[in-house]
Amino acid sequence: MGDVQVLDGREAQVGKFTVRRVLPTRPLRTVGAWCFADHMGPAEVTATSGLDVGPHPHTGLQTVTWLMSGEALHKDSLGSEQLIRPGQLNLMTAGHGVVHSEEATGSYAGTLHGVQLWVAQPDDVRDGAPDFAHHASLPVVDTGAALATILAGTFLGETSPARFVTDLVGLDIVVRTGRATLPLRPDFEHAVVALEGEVLVDDVVARPGQIASLPPGRDHVVVGALETSRVLLLGGVPFPEPLFMWWNFVARSAEEVSRFYADWRDHGERFGEVRSSLGRIPSPVPPWEPVRVRPHPNL
Ligand code: MN
Protein backbone atom coordinates (compact mmCIF):
# COMPACT_ATOMS: atom_id res chain seq x y z
CA MET A 1 0.00 0.00 0.00
CA GLY A 2 3.07 2.19 0.15
CA ASP A 3 2.24 3.77 3.50
CA VAL A 4 4.60 1.70 5.68
CA GLN A 5 7.47 3.73 7.12
CA VAL A 6 10.37 1.82 8.68
CA LEU A 7 12.30 3.81 11.30
CA ASP A 8 15.54 3.03 13.14
CA GLY A 9 15.48 2.89 16.93
CA ARG A 10 18.55 3.70 18.96
CA GLU A 11 20.61 1.97 21.61
CA ALA A 12 20.16 2.93 25.24
CA GLN A 13 21.56 1.63 28.52
CA VAL A 14 19.04 0.21 31.00
CA GLY A 15 20.65 -1.31 34.08
CA LYS A 16 23.13 -3.92 32.82
CA PHE A 17 21.47 -4.16 29.41
CA THR A 18 21.99 -2.34 26.16
CA VAL A 19 18.47 -2.09 24.74
CA ARG A 20 17.02 -1.10 21.38
CA ARG A 21 14.68 1.82 22.00
CA VAL A 22 12.25 1.91 19.08
CA LEU A 23 9.72 4.31 20.64
CA PRO A 24 9.76 7.25 20.89
CA THR A 25 11.83 7.76 17.77
CA ARG A 26 11.85 10.56 15.24
CA PRO A 27 9.35 11.27 13.79
CA LEU A 28 7.21 8.68 15.59
CA ARG A 29 6.40 9.77 19.15
CA THR A 30 3.36 7.64 20.01
CA VAL A 31 1.32 4.78 18.55
CA GLY A 32 -2.10 5.21 20.13
CA ALA A 33 -1.29 5.61 23.84
CA TRP A 34 1.90 3.49 23.46
CA CYS A 35 4.66 6.02 24.12
CA PHE A 36 7.81 3.99 24.81
CA ALA A 37 9.21 0.63 23.72
CA ASP A 38 12.50 -0.96 24.80
CA HIS A 39 13.59 -4.27 23.26
CA MET A 40 15.94 -5.98 25.76
CA GLY A 41 18.35 -8.79 24.87
CA PRO A 42 18.65 -11.60 24.11
CA ALA A 43 21.48 -11.54 26.66
CA GLU A 44 22.78 -13.90 29.31
CA VAL A 45 21.90 -13.38 32.96
CA THR A 46 22.88 -15.21 36.14
CA ALA A 47 20.93 -15.96 39.31
CA THR A 48 22.42 -12.86 40.94
CA SER A 49 22.82 -10.49 38.00
CA GLY A 50 19.89 -9.80 35.66
CA LEU A 51 18.44 -6.58 34.34
CA ASP A 52 19.66 -4.97 37.58
CA VAL A 53 17.59 -1.81 37.25
CA GLY A 54 17.58 -0.25 40.71
CA PRO A 55 14.63 1.59 42.30
CA HIS A 56 13.45 4.47 40.11
CA PRO A 57 10.22 6.47 39.85
CA HIS A 58 7.45 6.77 37.27
CA THR A 59 4.42 9.04 36.82
CA GLY A 60 1.49 9.18 34.42
CA LEU A 61 2.08 5.87 32.63
CA GLN A 62 1.54 2.13 32.73
CA THR A 63 4.50 -0.23 32.21
CA VAL A 64 3.92 -3.46 30.31
CA THR A 65 6.63 -6.09 30.78
CA TRP A 66 6.68 -9.12 28.47
CA LEU A 67 9.42 -11.74 28.17
CA MET A 68 10.11 -13.92 25.16
CA SER A 69 12.62 -15.94 27.21
CA GLY A 70 14.06 -15.99 30.71
CA GLU A 71 12.79 -14.80 34.08
CA ALA A 72 12.93 -11.48 35.94
CA LEU A 73 11.83 -10.23 39.34
CA HIS A 74 9.69 -7.09 39.68
CA LYS A 75 9.54 -5.17 42.98
CA ASP A 76 7.63 -1.95 43.62
CA SER A 77 6.64 0.58 46.27
CA LEU A 78 3.19 -1.06 46.61
CA GLY A 79 4.99 -4.05 48.17
CA SER A 80 4.72 -6.21 45.04
CA GLU A 81 7.37 -8.88 44.47
CA GLN A 82 6.54 -10.74 41.31
CA LEU A 83 8.49 -13.22 39.23
CA ILE A 84 7.64 -13.04 35.53
CA ARG A 85 8.10 -15.77 32.91
CA PRO A 86 7.38 -15.98 29.17
CA GLY A 87 3.63 -15.99 28.48
CA GLN A 88 2.93 -13.75 31.46
CA LEU A 89 2.36 -10.01 31.71
CA ASN A 90 3.30 -7.49 34.39
CA LEU A 91 1.22 -4.31 34.29
CA MET A 92 2.23 -1.51 36.64
CA THR A 93 0.17 1.68 36.79
CA ALA A 94 2.18 4.68 37.98
CA GLY A 95 -0.54 7.34 38.20
CA HIS A 96 0.45 9.95 40.81
CA GLY A 97 3.75 8.14 41.47
CA VAL A 98 5.33 4.72 41.94
CA VAL A 99 8.84 3.28 42.35
CA HIS A 100 10.04 -0.06 41.03
CA SER A 101 13.11 -2.20 40.40
CA GLU A 102 13.76 -5.05 37.94
CA GLU A 103 16.13 -7.63 39.40
CA ALA A 104 17.76 -11.03 39.08
CA THR A 105 15.55 -13.84 40.37
CA GLY A 106 18.04 -15.60 42.66
CA SER A 107 17.52 -18.82 40.71
CA TYR A 108 17.29 -18.29 36.94
CA ALA A 109 20.44 -18.32 34.79
CA GLY A 110 20.33 -18.26 31.00
CA THR A 111 18.99 -16.08 28.21
CA LEU A 112 16.82 -13.07 28.97
CA HIS A 113 14.87 -11.54 26.07
CA GLY A 114 11.90 -9.23 26.43
CA VAL A 115 10.25 -5.89 25.97
CA GLN A 116 9.15 -3.13 28.26
CA LEU A 117 6.49 -0.79 26.97
CA TRP A 118 4.85 2.32 28.39
CA VAL A 119 1.26 3.38 27.89
CA ALA A 120 0.50 7.07 28.53
CA GLN A 121 -2.37 7.56 30.96
CA PRO A 122 -4.98 10.11 29.85
CA ASP A 123 -5.37 13.33 31.79
CA ASP A 124 -8.42 12.28 33.82
CA VAL A 125 -6.65 9.29 35.45
CA ARG A 126 -2.94 10.10 35.32
CA ASP A 127 -2.89 11.58 38.85
CA GLY A 128 -4.70 8.52 40.27
CA ALA A 129 -3.51 5.76 42.60
CA PRO A 130 -0.69 3.45 41.55
CA ASP A 131 -1.44 -0.22 40.94
CA PHE A 132 0.25 -3.47 39.99
CA ALA A 133 -1.27 -6.51 38.27
CA HIS A 134 0.31 -9.79 37.17
CA HIS A 135 -1.45 -11.82 34.51
CA ALA A 136 -0.24 -15.43 34.69
CA SER A 137 -1.74 -16.36 31.34
CA LEU A 138 -2.99 -14.51 28.28
CA PRO A 139 -5.23 -15.53 25.38
CA VAL A 140 -3.42 -17.02 22.37
CA VAL A 141 -4.90 -17.14 18.86
CA ASP A 142 -3.51 -19.49 16.19
CA THR A 143 -4.27 -18.25 12.67
CA GLY A 144 -2.18 -20.96 10.99
CA ALA A 145 0.38 -18.56 9.60
CA ALA A 146 0.78 -16.80 12.95
CA LEU A 147 0.54 -17.47 16.67
CA ALA A 148 -0.67 -14.31 18.43
CA THR A 149 -0.58 -13.70 22.20
CA ILE A 150 -2.87 -10.85 23.21
CA LEU A 151 -1.06 -8.58 25.66
CA ALA A 152 -3.54 -5.73 25.39
CA GLY A 153 -6.92 -5.20 23.81
CA THR A 154 -8.87 -7.56 21.54
CA PHE A 155 -7.78 -9.60 18.52
CA LEU A 156 -9.96 -12.05 16.55
CA GLY A 157 -12.57 -12.15 19.31
CA GLU A 158 -10.18 -12.80 22.22
CA THR A 159 -9.45 -10.11 24.83
CA SER A 160 -6.49 -9.60 27.18
CA PRO A 161 -7.33 -9.43 30.90
CA ALA A 162 -4.95 -6.45 31.26
CA ARG A 163 -6.91 -3.22 31.84
CA PHE A 164 -6.19 0.03 30.01
CA VAL A 165 -8.22 3.23 29.89
CA THR A 166 -7.65 4.01 26.23
CA ASP A 167 -8.61 1.81 23.30
CA LEU A 168 -5.46 -0.02 22.19
CA VAL A 169 -4.01 -3.34 21.09
CA GLY A 170 -0.71 -5.09 21.80
CA LEU A 171 0.14 -8.47 20.29
CA ASP A 172 3.18 -10.75 20.36
CA ILE A 173 3.11 -12.58 17.03
CA VAL A 174 5.23 -15.56 16.05
CA VAL A 175 5.15 -15.62 12.24
CA ARG A 176 5.74 -19.05 10.80
CA THR A 177 7.55 -19.15 7.47
CA GLY A 178 5.38 -17.44 4.88
CA ARG A 179 2.94 -14.55 5.00
CA ALA A 180 0.47 -13.82 7.78
CA THR A 181 -2.43 -11.45 7.08
CA LEU A 182 -3.41 -9.69 10.30
CA PRO A 183 -6.68 -7.76 10.59
CA LEU A 184 -6.36 -4.16 11.82
CA ARG A 185 -8.88 -1.65 13.14
CA PRO A 186 -9.08 1.26 10.67
CA ASP A 187 -9.62 3.77 13.50
CA PHE A 188 -6.25 2.72 15.03
CA GLU A 189 -2.75 3.72 14.01
CA HIS A 190 -0.33 0.77 14.26
CA ALA A 191 3.34 -0.16 14.39
CA VAL A 192 5.20 -3.43 13.91
CA VAL A 193 8.39 -4.01 15.92
CA ALA A 194 10.68 -6.80 14.69
CA LEU A 195 11.73 -8.88 17.71
CA GLU A 196 13.38 -11.90 16.04
CA GLY A 197 14.37 -12.32 12.42
CA GLU A 198 14.00 -10.10 9.40
CA VAL A 199 10.38 -9.57 8.40
CA LEU A 200 8.47 -7.98 5.55
CA VAL A 201 5.77 -5.51 6.63
CA ASP A 202 3.68 -5.44 3.47
CA ASP A 203 6.72 -5.30 1.17
CA VAL A 204 9.10 -3.32 3.37
CA VAL A 205 11.95 -5.02 5.27
CA ALA A 206 12.11 -4.49 9.04
CA ARG A 207 14.82 -5.88 11.32
CA PRO A 208 15.24 -6.01 15.12
CA GLY A 209 15.97 -2.46 16.28
CA GLN A 210 13.49 -1.01 13.78
CA ILE A 211 9.82 -0.06 13.98
CA ALA A 212 7.43 -0.01 11.02
CA SER A 213 4.73 2.64 11.32
CA LEU A 214 1.30 2.23 9.72
CA PRO A 215 -1.13 5.17 9.58
CA PRO A 216 -4.82 4.89 10.49
CA GLY A 217 -7.27 3.77 7.83
CA ARG A 218 -5.94 0.26 7.20
CA ASP A 219 -7.93 -2.91 7.75
CA HIS A 220 -5.01 -5.35 7.53
CA VAL A 221 -1.25 -5.75 7.31
CA VAL A 222 0.70 -8.62 5.77
CA VAL A 223 3.76 -9.75 7.74
CA GLY A 224 6.10 -12.04 5.85
CA ALA A 225 8.95 -14.13 7.23
CA LEU A 226 11.69 -16.11 5.47
CA GLU A 227 12.29 -18.06 8.68
CA THR A 228 10.21 -18.29 11.85
CA SER A 229 10.15 -14.72 13.11
CA ARG A 230 8.58 -12.75 15.91
CA VAL A 231 7.06 -9.28 15.93
CA LEU A 232 5.20 -7.00 18.29
CA LEU A 233 2.09 -5.32 16.85
CA LEU A 234 1.06 -2.14 18.68
CA GLY A 235 -1.97 -0.02 17.89
CA GLY A 236 -4.50 2.38 19.25
CA VAL A 237 -6.65 5.42 18.69
CA PRO A 238 -4.24 8.34 18.13
CA PHE A 239 -3.52 9.85 21.57
CA PRO A 240 -5.12 13.31 21.59
CA GLU A 241 -3.08 14.92 24.40
CA PRO A 242 0.39 16.40 23.75
CA LEU A 243 2.87 14.62 26.06
CA PHE A 244 5.94 15.99 27.76
CA MET A 245 8.19 12.99 28.45
CA TRP A 246 11.46 13.31 30.29
CA TRP A 247 13.52 10.54 31.98
CA ASN A 248 10.99 8.23 33.66
CA PHE A 249 8.17 10.74 33.79
CA VAL A 250 5.24 11.13 31.41
CA ALA A 251 3.79 14.59 31.99
CA ARG A 252 2.32 17.54 30.11
CA SER A 253 4.87 20.29 30.80
CA ALA A 254 8.43 21.02 31.96
CA GLU A 255 7.02 22.62 35.13
CA GLU A 256 5.30 19.38 36.02
CA VAL A 257 8.44 17.32 35.38
CA SER A 258 10.41 19.75 37.56
CA ARG A 259 8.07 18.94 40.46
CA PHE A 260 8.44 15.17 39.91
CA TYR A 261 12.21 15.57 39.65
CA ALA A 262 12.36 17.53 42.93
CA ASP A 263 10.07 15.03 44.68
CA TRP A 264 12.40 12.15 43.71
CA ARG A 265 15.57 14.09 44.55
CA ASP A 266 14.20 15.16 47.96
CA HIS A 267 12.62 11.77 48.83
CA GLY A 268 9.19 13.40 48.78
CA GLU A 269 6.10 11.45 49.75
CA ARG A 270 4.90 11.19 46.14
CA PHE A 271 7.21 8.19 45.68
CA GLY A 272 7.42 5.30 48.14
CA GLU A 273 10.30 2.94 48.84
CA VAL A 274 11.36 -0.38 47.34
CA ARG A 275 13.29 -2.91 49.42
CA SER A 276 16.18 -3.69 47.11
CA SER A 277 19.87 -4.46 47.30
CA LEU A 278 20.29 -2.36 44.16
CA GLY A 279 21.02 1.34 44.54
CA ARG A 280 18.30 3.97 44.08
CA ILE A 281 18.80 5.57 40.64
CA PRO A 282 19.31 9.34 40.89
CA SER A 283 17.55 11.49 38.32
CA PRO A 284 19.69 13.51 35.95
CA VAL A 285 19.07 17.26 36.28
CA PRO A 286 16.51 18.50 33.74
CA PRO A 287 18.35 20.75 31.28
CA TRP A 288 15.90 23.62 31.90
CA GLU A 289 16.48 23.61 35.70
CA PRO A 290 18.51 26.53 37.08
CA VAL A 291 21.88 25.47 38.47
CA ARG A 292 21.54 25.02 42.23
CA VAL A 293 24.16 27.07 44.03
CA ARG A 294 25.14 25.37 47.25
CA PRO A 295 25.83 27.56 50.27
CA HIS A 296 29.50 27.73 51.13
CA PRO A 297 30.20 25.07 53.81
CA ASN A 298 31.59 27.70 56.20
CA LEU A 299 28.42 29.78 56.10
MN1 MN B 1 10.86 1.55 35.06
PDB file of C-alpha atoms and ligand atoms in Angstrom, residues 14 53-54 56-58 61 63 92 100-102 116 118 248, ligand 1:
ATOM      1  CA  VAL A  14      19.040   0.213  31.003  1.00  0.00           C
ATOM      2  CA  VAL A  53      17.586  -1.811  37.246  1.00  0.00           C
ATOM      3  CA  GLY A  54      17.579  -0.247  40.712  1.00  0.00           C
ATOM      4  CA  HIS A  56      13.453   4.474  40.112  1.00  0.00           C
ATOM      5  CA  PRO A  57      10.217   6.472  39.851  1.00  0.00           C
ATOM      6  CA  HIS A  58       7.448   6.773  37.269  1.00  0.00           C
ATOM      7  CA  LEU A  61       2.081   5.874  32.632  1.00  0.00           C
ATOM      8  CA  THR A  63       4.501  -0.231  32.212  1.00  0.00           C
ATOM      9  CA  MET A  92       2.225  -1.513  36.639  1.00  0.00           C
ATOM     10  CA  HIS A 100      10.042  -0.064  41.028  1.00  0.00           C
ATOM     11  CA  SER A 101      13.110  -2.201  40.397  1.00  0.00           C
ATOM     12  CA  GLU A 102      13.765  -5.050  37.943  1.00  0.00           C
ATOM     13  CA  GLN A 116       9.154  -3.134  28.256  1.00  0.00           C
ATOM     14  CA  TRP A 118       4.847   2.317  28.394  1.00  0.00           C
ATOM     15  CA  ASN A 248      10.994   8.229  33.662  1.00  0.00           C
TER      16      ASN A 248
HETATM   17 MN    MN B   1      10.855   1.554  35.064  1.00  0.00          MN
END
